[in-house]
PDB file of C-alpha atoms in Angstrom:
ATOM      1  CA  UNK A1434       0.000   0.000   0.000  1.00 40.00           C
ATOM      2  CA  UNK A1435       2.415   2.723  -1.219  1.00 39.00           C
ATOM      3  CA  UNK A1436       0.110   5.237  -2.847  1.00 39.00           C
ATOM      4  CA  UNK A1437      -4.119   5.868  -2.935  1.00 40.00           C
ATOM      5  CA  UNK A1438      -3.765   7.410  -6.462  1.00 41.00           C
ATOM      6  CA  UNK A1439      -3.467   3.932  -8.170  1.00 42.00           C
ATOM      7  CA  UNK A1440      -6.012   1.981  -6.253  1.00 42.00           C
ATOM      8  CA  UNK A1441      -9.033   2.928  -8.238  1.00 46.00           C
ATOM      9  CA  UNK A1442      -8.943   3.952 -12.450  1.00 49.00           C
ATOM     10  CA  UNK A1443      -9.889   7.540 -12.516  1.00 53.00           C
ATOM     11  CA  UNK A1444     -13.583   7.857 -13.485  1.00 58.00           C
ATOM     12  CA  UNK A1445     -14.064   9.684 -16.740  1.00 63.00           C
ATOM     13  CA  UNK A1446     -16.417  12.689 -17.301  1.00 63.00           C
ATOM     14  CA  UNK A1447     -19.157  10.435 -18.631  1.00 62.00           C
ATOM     15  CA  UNK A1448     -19.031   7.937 -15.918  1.00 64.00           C
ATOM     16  CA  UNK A1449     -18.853  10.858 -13.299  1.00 61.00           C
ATOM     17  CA  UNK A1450     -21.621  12.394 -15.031  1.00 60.00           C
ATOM     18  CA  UNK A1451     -23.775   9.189 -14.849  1.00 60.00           C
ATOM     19  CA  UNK A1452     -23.044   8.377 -11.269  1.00 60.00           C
ATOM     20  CA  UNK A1453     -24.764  11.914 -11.158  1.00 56.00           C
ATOM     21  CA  UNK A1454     -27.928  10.966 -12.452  1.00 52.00           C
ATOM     22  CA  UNK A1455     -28.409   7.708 -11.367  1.00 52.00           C
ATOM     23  CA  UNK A1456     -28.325   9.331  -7.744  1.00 51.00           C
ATOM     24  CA  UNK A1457     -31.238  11.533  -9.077  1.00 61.00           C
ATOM     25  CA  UNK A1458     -34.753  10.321  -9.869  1.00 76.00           C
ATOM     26  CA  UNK A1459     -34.065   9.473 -13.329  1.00 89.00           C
ATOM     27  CA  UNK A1460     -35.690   5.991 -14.816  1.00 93.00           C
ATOM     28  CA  UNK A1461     -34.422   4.475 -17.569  1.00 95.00           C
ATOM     29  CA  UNK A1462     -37.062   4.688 -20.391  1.00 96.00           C
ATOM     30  CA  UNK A1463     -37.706   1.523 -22.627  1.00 94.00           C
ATOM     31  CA  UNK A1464     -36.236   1.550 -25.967  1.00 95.00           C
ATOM     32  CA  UNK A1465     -36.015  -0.330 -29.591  1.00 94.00           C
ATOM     33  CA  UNK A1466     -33.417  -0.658 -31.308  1.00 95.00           C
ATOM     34  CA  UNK A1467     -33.174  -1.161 -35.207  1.00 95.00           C
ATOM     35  CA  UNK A1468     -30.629  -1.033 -37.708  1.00 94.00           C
ATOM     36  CA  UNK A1469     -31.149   0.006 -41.728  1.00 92.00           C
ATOM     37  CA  UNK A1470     -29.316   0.109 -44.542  1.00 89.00           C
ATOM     38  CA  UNK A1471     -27.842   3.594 -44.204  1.00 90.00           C
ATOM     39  CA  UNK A1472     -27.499   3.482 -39.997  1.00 92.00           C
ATOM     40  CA  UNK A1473     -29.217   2.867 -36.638  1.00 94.00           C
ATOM     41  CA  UNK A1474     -32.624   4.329 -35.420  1.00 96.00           C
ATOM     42  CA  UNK A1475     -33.340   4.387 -31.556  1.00 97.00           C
ATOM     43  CA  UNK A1476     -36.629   5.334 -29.795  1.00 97.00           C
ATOM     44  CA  UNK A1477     -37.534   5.948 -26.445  1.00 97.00           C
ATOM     45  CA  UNK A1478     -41.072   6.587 -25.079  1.00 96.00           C
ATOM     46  CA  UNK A1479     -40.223   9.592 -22.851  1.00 97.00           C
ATOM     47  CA  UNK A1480     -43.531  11.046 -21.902  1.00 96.00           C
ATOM     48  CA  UNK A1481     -44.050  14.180 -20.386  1.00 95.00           C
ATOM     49  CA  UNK A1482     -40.535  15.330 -22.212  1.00 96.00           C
ATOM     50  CA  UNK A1483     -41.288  18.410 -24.393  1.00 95.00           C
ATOM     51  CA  UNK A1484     -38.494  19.254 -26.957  1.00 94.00           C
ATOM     52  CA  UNK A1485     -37.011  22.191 -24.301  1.00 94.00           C
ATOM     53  CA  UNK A1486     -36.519  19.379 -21.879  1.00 94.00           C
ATOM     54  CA  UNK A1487     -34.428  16.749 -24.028  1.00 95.00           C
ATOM     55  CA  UNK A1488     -30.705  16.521 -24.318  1.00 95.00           C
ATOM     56  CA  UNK A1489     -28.760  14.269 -26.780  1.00 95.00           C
ATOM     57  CA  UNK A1490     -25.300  14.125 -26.553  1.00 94.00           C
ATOM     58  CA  UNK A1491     -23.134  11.943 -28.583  1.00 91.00           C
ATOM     59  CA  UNK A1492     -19.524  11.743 -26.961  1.00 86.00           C
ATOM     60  CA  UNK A1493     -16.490   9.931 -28.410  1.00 83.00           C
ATOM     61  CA  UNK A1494     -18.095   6.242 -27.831  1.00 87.00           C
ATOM     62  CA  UNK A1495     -21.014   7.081 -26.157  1.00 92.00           C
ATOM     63  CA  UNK A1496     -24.862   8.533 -26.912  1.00 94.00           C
ATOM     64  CA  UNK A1497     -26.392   9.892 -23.810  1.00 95.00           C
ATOM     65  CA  UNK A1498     -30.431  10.685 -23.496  1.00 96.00           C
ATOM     66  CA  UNK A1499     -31.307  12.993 -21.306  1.00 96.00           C
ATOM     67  CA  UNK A1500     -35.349  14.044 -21.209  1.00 96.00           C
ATOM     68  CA  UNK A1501     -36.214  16.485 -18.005  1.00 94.00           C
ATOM     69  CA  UNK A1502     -39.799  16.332 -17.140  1.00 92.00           C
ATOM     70  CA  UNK A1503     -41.130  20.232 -16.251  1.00 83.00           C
ATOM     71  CA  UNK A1504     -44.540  20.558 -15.599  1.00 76.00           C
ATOM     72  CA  UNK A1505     -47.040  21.569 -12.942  1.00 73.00           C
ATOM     73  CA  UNK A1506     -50.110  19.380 -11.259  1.00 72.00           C
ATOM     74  CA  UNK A1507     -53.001  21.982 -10.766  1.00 71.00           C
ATOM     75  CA  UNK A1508     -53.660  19.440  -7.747  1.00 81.00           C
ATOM     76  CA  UNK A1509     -52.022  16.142  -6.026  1.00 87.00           C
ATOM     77  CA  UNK A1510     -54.176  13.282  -7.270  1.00 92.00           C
ATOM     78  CA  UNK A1511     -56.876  11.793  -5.735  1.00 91.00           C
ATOM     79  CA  UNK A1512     -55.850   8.156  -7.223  1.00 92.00           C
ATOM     80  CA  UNK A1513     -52.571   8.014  -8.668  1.00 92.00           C
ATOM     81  CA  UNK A1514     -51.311   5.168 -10.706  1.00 90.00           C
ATOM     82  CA  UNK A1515     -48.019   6.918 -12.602  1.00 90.00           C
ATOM     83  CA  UNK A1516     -45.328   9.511 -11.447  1.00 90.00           C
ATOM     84  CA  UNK A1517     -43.279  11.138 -13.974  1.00 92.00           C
ATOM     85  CA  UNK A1518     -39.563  11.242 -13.445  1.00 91.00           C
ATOM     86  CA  UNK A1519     -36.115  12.491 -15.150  1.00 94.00           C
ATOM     87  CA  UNK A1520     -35.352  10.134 -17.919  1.00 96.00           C
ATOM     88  CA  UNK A1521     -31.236   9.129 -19.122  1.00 96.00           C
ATOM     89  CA  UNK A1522     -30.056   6.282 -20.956  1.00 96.00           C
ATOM     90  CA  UNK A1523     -26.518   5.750 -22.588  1.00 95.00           C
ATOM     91  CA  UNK A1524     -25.712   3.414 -25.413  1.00 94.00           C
ATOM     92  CA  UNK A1525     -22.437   2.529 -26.529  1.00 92.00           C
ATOM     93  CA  UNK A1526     -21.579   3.107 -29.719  1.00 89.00           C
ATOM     94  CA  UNK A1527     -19.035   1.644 -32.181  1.00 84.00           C
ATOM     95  CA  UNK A1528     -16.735   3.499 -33.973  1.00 81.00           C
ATOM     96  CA  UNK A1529     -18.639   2.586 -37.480  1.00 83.00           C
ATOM     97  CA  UNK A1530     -20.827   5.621 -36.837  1.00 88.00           C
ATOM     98  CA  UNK A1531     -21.049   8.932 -37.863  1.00 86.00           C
ATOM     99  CA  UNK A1532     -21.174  10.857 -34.504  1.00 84.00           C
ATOM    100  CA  UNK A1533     -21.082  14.294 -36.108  1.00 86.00           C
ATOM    101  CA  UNK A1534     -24.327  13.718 -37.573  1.00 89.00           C
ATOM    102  CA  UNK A1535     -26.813  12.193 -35.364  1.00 93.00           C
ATOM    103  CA  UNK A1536     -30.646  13.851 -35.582  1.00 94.00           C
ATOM    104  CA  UNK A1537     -33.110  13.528 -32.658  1.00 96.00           C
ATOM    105  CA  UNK A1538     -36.689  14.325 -33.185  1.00 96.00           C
ATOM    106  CA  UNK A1539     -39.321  14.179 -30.509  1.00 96.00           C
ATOM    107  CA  UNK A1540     -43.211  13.377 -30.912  1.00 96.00           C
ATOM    108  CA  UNK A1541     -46.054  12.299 -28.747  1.00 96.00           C
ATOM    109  CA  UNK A1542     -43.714  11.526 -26.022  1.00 96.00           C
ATOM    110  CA  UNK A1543     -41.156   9.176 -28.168  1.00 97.00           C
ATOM    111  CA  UNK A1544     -37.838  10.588 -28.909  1.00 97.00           C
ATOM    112  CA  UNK A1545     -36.129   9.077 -32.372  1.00 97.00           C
ATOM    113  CA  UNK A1546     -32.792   9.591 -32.680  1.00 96.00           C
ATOM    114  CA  UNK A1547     -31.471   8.391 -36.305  1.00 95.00           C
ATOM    115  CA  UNK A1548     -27.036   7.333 -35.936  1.00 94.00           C
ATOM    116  CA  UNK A1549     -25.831   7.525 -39.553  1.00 93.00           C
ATOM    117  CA  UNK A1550     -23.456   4.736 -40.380  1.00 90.00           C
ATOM    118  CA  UNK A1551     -19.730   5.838 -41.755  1.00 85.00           C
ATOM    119  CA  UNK A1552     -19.999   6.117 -45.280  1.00 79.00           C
ATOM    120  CA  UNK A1553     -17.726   2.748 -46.187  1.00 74.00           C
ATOM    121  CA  UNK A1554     -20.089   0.874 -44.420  1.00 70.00           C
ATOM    122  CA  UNK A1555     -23.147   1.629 -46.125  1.00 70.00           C
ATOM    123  CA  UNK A1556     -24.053  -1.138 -48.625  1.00 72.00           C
ATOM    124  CA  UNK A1557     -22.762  -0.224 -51.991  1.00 74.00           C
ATOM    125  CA  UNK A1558     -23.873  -2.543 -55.058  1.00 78.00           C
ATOM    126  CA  UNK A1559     -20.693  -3.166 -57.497  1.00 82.00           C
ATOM    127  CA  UNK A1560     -20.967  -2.821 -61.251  1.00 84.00           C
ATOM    128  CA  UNK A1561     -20.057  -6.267 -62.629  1.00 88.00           C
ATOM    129  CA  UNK A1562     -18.670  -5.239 -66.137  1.00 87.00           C
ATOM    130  CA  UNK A1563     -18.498  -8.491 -68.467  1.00 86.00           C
ATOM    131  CA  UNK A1564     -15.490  -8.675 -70.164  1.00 81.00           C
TER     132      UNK A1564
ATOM    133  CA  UNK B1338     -57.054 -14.772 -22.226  1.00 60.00           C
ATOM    134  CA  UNK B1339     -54.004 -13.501 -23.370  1.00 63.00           C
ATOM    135  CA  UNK B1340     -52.987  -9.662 -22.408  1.00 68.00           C
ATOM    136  CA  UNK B1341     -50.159  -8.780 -24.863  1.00 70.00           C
ATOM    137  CA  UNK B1342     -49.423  -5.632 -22.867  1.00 69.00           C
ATOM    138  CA  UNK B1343     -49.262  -7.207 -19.712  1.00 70.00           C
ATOM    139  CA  UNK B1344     -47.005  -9.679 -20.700  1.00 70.00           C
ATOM    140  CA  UNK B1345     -44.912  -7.190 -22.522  1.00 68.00           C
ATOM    141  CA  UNK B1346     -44.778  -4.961 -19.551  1.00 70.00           C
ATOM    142  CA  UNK B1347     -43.730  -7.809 -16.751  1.00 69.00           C
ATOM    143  CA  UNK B1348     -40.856  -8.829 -19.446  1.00 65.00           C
ATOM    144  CA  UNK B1349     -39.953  -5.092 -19.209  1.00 65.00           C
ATOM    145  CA  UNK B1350     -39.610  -5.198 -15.599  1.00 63.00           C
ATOM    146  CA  UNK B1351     -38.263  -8.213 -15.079  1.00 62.00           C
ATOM    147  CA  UNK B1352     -35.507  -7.448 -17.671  1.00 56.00           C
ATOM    148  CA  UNK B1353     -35.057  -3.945 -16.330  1.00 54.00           C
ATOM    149  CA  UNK B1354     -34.053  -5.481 -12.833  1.00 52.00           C
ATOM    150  CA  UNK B1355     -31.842  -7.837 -14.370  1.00 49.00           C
ATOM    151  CA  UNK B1356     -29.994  -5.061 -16.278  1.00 46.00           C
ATOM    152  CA  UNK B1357     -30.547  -1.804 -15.465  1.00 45.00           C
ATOM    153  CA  UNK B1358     -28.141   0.007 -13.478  1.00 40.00           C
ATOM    154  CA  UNK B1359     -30.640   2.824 -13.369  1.00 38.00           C
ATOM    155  CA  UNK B1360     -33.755   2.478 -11.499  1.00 37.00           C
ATOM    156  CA  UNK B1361     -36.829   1.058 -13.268  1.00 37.00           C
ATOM    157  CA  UNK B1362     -39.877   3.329 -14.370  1.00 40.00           C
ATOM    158  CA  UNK B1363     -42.434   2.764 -11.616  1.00 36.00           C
ATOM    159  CA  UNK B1364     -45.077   0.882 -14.228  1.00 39.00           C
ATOM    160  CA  UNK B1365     -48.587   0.296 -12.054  1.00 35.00           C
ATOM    161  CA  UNK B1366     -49.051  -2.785 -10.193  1.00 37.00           C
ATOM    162  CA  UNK B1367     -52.604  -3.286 -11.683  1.00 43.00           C
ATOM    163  CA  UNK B1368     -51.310  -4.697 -15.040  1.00 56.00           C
ATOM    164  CA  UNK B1369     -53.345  -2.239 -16.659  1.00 79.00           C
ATOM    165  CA  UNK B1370     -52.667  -0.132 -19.425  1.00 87.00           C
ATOM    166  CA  UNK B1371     -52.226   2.926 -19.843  1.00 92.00           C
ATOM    167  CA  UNK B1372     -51.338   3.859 -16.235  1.00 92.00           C
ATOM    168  CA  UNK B1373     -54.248   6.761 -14.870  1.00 94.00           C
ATOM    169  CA  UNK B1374     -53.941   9.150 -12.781  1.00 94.00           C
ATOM    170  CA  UNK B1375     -57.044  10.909 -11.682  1.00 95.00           C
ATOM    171  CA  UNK B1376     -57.961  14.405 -10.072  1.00 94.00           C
ATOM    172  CA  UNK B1377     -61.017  15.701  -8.550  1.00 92.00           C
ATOM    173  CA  UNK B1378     -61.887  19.261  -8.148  1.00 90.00           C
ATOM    174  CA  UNK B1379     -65.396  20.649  -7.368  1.00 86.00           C
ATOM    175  CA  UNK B1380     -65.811  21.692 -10.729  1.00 86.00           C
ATOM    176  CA  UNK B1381     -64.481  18.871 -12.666  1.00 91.00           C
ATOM    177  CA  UNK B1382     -62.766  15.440 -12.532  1.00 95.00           C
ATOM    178  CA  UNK B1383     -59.684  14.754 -14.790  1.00 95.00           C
ATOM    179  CA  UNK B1384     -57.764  12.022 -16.107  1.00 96.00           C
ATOM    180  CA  UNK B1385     -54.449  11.490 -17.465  1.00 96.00           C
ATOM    181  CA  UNK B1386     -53.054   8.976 -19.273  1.00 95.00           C
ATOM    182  CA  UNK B1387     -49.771   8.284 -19.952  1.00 94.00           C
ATOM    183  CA  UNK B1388     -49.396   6.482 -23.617  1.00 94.00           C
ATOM    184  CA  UNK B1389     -46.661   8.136 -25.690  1.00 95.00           C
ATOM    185  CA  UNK B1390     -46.596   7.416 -29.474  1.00 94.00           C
ATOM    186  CA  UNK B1391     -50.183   6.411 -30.030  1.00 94.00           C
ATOM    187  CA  UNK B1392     -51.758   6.504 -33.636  1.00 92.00           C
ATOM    188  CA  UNK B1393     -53.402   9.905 -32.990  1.00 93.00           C
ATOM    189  CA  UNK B1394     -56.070   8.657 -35.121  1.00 95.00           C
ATOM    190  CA  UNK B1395     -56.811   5.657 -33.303  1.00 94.00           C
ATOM    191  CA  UNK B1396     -57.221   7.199 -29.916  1.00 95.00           C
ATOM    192  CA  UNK B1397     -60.739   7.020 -28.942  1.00 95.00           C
ATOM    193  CA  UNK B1398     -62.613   8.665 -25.461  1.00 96.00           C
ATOM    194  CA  UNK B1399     -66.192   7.423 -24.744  1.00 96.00           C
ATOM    195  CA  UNK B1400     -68.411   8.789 -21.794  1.00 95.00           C
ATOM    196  CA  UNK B1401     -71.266   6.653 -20.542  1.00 94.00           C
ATOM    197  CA  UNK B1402     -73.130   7.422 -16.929  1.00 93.00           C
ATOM    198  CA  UNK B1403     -70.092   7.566 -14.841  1.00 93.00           C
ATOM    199  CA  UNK B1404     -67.738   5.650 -16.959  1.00 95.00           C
ATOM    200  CA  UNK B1405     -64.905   6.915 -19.415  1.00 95.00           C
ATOM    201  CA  UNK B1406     -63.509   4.794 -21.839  1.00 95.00           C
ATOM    202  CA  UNK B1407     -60.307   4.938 -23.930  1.00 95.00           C
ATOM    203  CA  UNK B1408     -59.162   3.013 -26.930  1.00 93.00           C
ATOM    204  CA  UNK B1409     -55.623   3.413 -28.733  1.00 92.00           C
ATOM    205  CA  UNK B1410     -53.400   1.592 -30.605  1.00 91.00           C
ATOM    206  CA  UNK B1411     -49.779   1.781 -31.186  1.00 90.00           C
ATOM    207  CA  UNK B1412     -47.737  -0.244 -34.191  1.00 88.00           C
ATOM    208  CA  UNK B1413     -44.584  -0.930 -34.304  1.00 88.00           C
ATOM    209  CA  UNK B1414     -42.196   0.718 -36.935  1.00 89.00           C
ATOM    210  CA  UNK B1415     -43.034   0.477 -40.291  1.00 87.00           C
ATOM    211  CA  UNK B1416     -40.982  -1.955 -42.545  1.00 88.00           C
ATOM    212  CA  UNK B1417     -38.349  -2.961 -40.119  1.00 91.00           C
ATOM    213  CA  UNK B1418     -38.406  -6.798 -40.184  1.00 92.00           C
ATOM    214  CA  UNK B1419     -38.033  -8.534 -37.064  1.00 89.00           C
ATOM    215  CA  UNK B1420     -34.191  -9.525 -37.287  1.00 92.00           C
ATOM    216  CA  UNK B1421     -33.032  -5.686 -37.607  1.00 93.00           C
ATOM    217  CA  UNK B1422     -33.757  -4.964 -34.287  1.00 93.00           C
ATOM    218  CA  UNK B1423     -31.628  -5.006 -31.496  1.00 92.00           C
ATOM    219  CA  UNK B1424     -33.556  -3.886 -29.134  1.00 91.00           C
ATOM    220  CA  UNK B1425     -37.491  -4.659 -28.240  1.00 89.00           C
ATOM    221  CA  UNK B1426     -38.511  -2.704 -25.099  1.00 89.00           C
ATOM    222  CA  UNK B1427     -41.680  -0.801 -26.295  1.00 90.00           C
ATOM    223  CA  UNK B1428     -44.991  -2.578 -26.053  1.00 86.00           C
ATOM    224  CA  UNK B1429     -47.073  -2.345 -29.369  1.00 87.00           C
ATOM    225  CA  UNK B1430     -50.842  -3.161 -30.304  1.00 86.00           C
ATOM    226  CA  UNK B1431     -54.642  -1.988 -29.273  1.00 87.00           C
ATOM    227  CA  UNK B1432     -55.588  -1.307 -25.833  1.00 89.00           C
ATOM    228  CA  UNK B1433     -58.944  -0.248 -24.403  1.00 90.00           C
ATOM    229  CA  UNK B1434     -59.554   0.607 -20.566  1.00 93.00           C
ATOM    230  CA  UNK B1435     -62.962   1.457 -18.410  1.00 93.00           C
ATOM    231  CA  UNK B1436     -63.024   3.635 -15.327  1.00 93.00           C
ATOM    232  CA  UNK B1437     -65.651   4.731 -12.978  1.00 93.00           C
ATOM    233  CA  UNK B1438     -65.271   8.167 -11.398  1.00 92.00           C
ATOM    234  CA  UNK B1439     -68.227   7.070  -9.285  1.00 90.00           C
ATOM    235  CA  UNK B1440     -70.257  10.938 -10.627  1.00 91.00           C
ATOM    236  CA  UNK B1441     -72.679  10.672 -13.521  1.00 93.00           C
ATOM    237  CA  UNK B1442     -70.858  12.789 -16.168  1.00 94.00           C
ATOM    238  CA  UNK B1443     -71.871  14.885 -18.945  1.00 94.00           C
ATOM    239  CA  UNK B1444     -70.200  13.689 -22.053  1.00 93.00           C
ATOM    240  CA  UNK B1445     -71.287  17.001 -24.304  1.00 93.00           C
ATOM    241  CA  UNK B1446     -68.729  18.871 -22.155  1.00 94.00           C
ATOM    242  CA  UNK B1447     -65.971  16.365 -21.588  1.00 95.00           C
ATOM    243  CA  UNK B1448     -62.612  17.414 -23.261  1.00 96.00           C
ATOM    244  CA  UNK B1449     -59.791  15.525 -24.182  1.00 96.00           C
ATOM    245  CA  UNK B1450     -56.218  16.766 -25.637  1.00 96.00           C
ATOM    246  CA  UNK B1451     -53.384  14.778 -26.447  1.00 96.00           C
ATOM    247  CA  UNK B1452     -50.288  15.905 -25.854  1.00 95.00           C
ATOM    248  CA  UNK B1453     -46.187  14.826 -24.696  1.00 95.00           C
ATOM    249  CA  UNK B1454     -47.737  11.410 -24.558  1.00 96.00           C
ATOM    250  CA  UNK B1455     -50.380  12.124 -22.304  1.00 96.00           C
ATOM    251  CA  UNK B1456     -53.727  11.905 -23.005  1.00 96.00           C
ATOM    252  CA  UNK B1457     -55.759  14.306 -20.654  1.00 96.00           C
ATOM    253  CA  UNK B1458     -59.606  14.292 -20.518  1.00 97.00           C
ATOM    254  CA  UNK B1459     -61.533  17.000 -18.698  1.00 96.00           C
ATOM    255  CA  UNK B1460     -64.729  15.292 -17.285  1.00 96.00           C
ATOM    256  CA  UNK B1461     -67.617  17.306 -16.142  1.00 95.00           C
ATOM    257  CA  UNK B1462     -70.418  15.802 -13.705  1.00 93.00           C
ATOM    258  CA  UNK B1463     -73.836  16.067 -15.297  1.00 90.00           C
ATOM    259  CA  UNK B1464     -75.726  18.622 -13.424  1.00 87.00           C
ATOM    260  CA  UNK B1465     -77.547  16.523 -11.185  1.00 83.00           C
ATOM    261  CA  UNK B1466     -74.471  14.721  -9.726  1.00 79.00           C
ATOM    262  CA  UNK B1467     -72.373  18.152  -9.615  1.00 76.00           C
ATOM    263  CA  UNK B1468     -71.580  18.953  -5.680  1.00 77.00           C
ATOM    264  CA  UNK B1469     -74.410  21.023  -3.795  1.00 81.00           C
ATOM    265  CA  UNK B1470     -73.239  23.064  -0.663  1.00 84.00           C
ATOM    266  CA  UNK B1471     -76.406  23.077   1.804  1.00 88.00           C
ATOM    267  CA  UNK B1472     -77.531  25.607   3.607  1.00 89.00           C
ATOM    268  CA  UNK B1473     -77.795  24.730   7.063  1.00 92.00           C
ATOM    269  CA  UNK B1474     -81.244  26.760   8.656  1.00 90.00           C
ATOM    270  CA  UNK B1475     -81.015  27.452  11.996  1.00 83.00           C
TER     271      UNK B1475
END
């Protein structure tokens, strides 16, 4: 035991920044996950998010979700079945994808966020010239 | 009888608790869906619904005596066969759900918006069920 610094990796910002939420009252929302031919679509049913409310951050590896639920009850209710909360997921992503150019849209409560796949990796059909 | 959404939403929590490093959303206990919340005021009685990403055009409120209905349905993404997914979390298909508010309501001045993923209905009590303060004679 010669030094504290090397016991534990230093957390990076993300990890830091997730520890951080999870210690809020954030859920995690439920998601699906598709691929097509030209990249990866994700949506999450966020409700009570309004577009002023909803981060997306794609970071080096990583695609954060953030949705921040703002909004007023007249009254408490009388019978209460749901509670709305915070919302973050993160998703790794691989290095195939074109970070720069990831669009979110939100709608009805469900947040789509379309990943574009690098260009090489897109299918490309190959002229076959006969010879 | 088969409940699609019920089963889809106990596969959601039970695969949340295996996973998820964040904590669960708190889905009702009553199996039922969508999850209500209601409010009573002396002037009205409302009810919110949380369903994000319903076919507007499908969503369907019905007032009878003291009852409200609601019908919705919600597909899946168009054209995406079943092996391009990597992820299924979202419960899909038609859903229809009774309460009683326990007040005979008047259905010409219910309300009902749609918005965020929340359905809200305004419910007014029919005149003879609305609250009466009594004079008290001495």
């Amino acid at each position: 035991m010669t030094s504290m610094t090397t016991a534990k990796p230093a957390q990076t910002q993300i990890e830091r920044q997730a520890a951080r939420d999870r210690t809020t009252t954030a859920v995690s929302p439920p998601v699906d996950v598709y691929e097509t031919d030209t990249g990866y679509v994700i949506l999450a049913d966020m409700p009570g998010v309004r577009a002023d409310g909803l981060e997306v951050i794609a970071e080096r590896d990583e695609l954060t979700i953030r949705g921040r639920v703002d909004r007023q009850e007249e009254a408490a209710p009388n019978y209460r079945e749901f509670e709305l909360s915070n919302y973050y997921r993160a998703f790794t992503l691989t290095q195939d994808l074109e970070t720069n150019d990831v669009s979110a849209t939100l709608r009805d409560g469900v947040l789509r966020v379309e990943i574009p796949k690098s260009a090489r990796l897109r299918p490309k059909k190959i002229q076959v010239h006969a010879e | 009888m088969f409940e699609p959404w019920q089963e889809m939403r106990r596969l959601q929590r039970d695969l949340e608790q295996v996973f998820s490093r964040v904590p669960s959303a708190r889905w009702p206990l009553t199996g039922e869906y969508p999850p209500l919340n209601v409010t009573r005021t002396e002037q009205s009685i409302s009810v919110e619904a949380l369903c994000p990403g319903m076919d507007r055009s499908t969503l369907d409120v019905t007032v009878v005596g003291d009852a409200v209905s609601i019908r919705g349905e919600r597909n899946p993404p168009a054209d995406v066969p079943a092996e391009r997914f990597h992820r299924r979390e979202r419960p899909f298909g038609k859903f229809t759900r009774t309460v009683s508010v326990g007040d005979v309501l008047d259905p010409d001045r219910t309300r009902a918006t749609y918005a965020d993923g929340i359905l809200r209905i305004q419910l007014m009590r029919a005149p003879e069920a609305a609250p009466k303060r009594i004079a008290i004679q001495s």
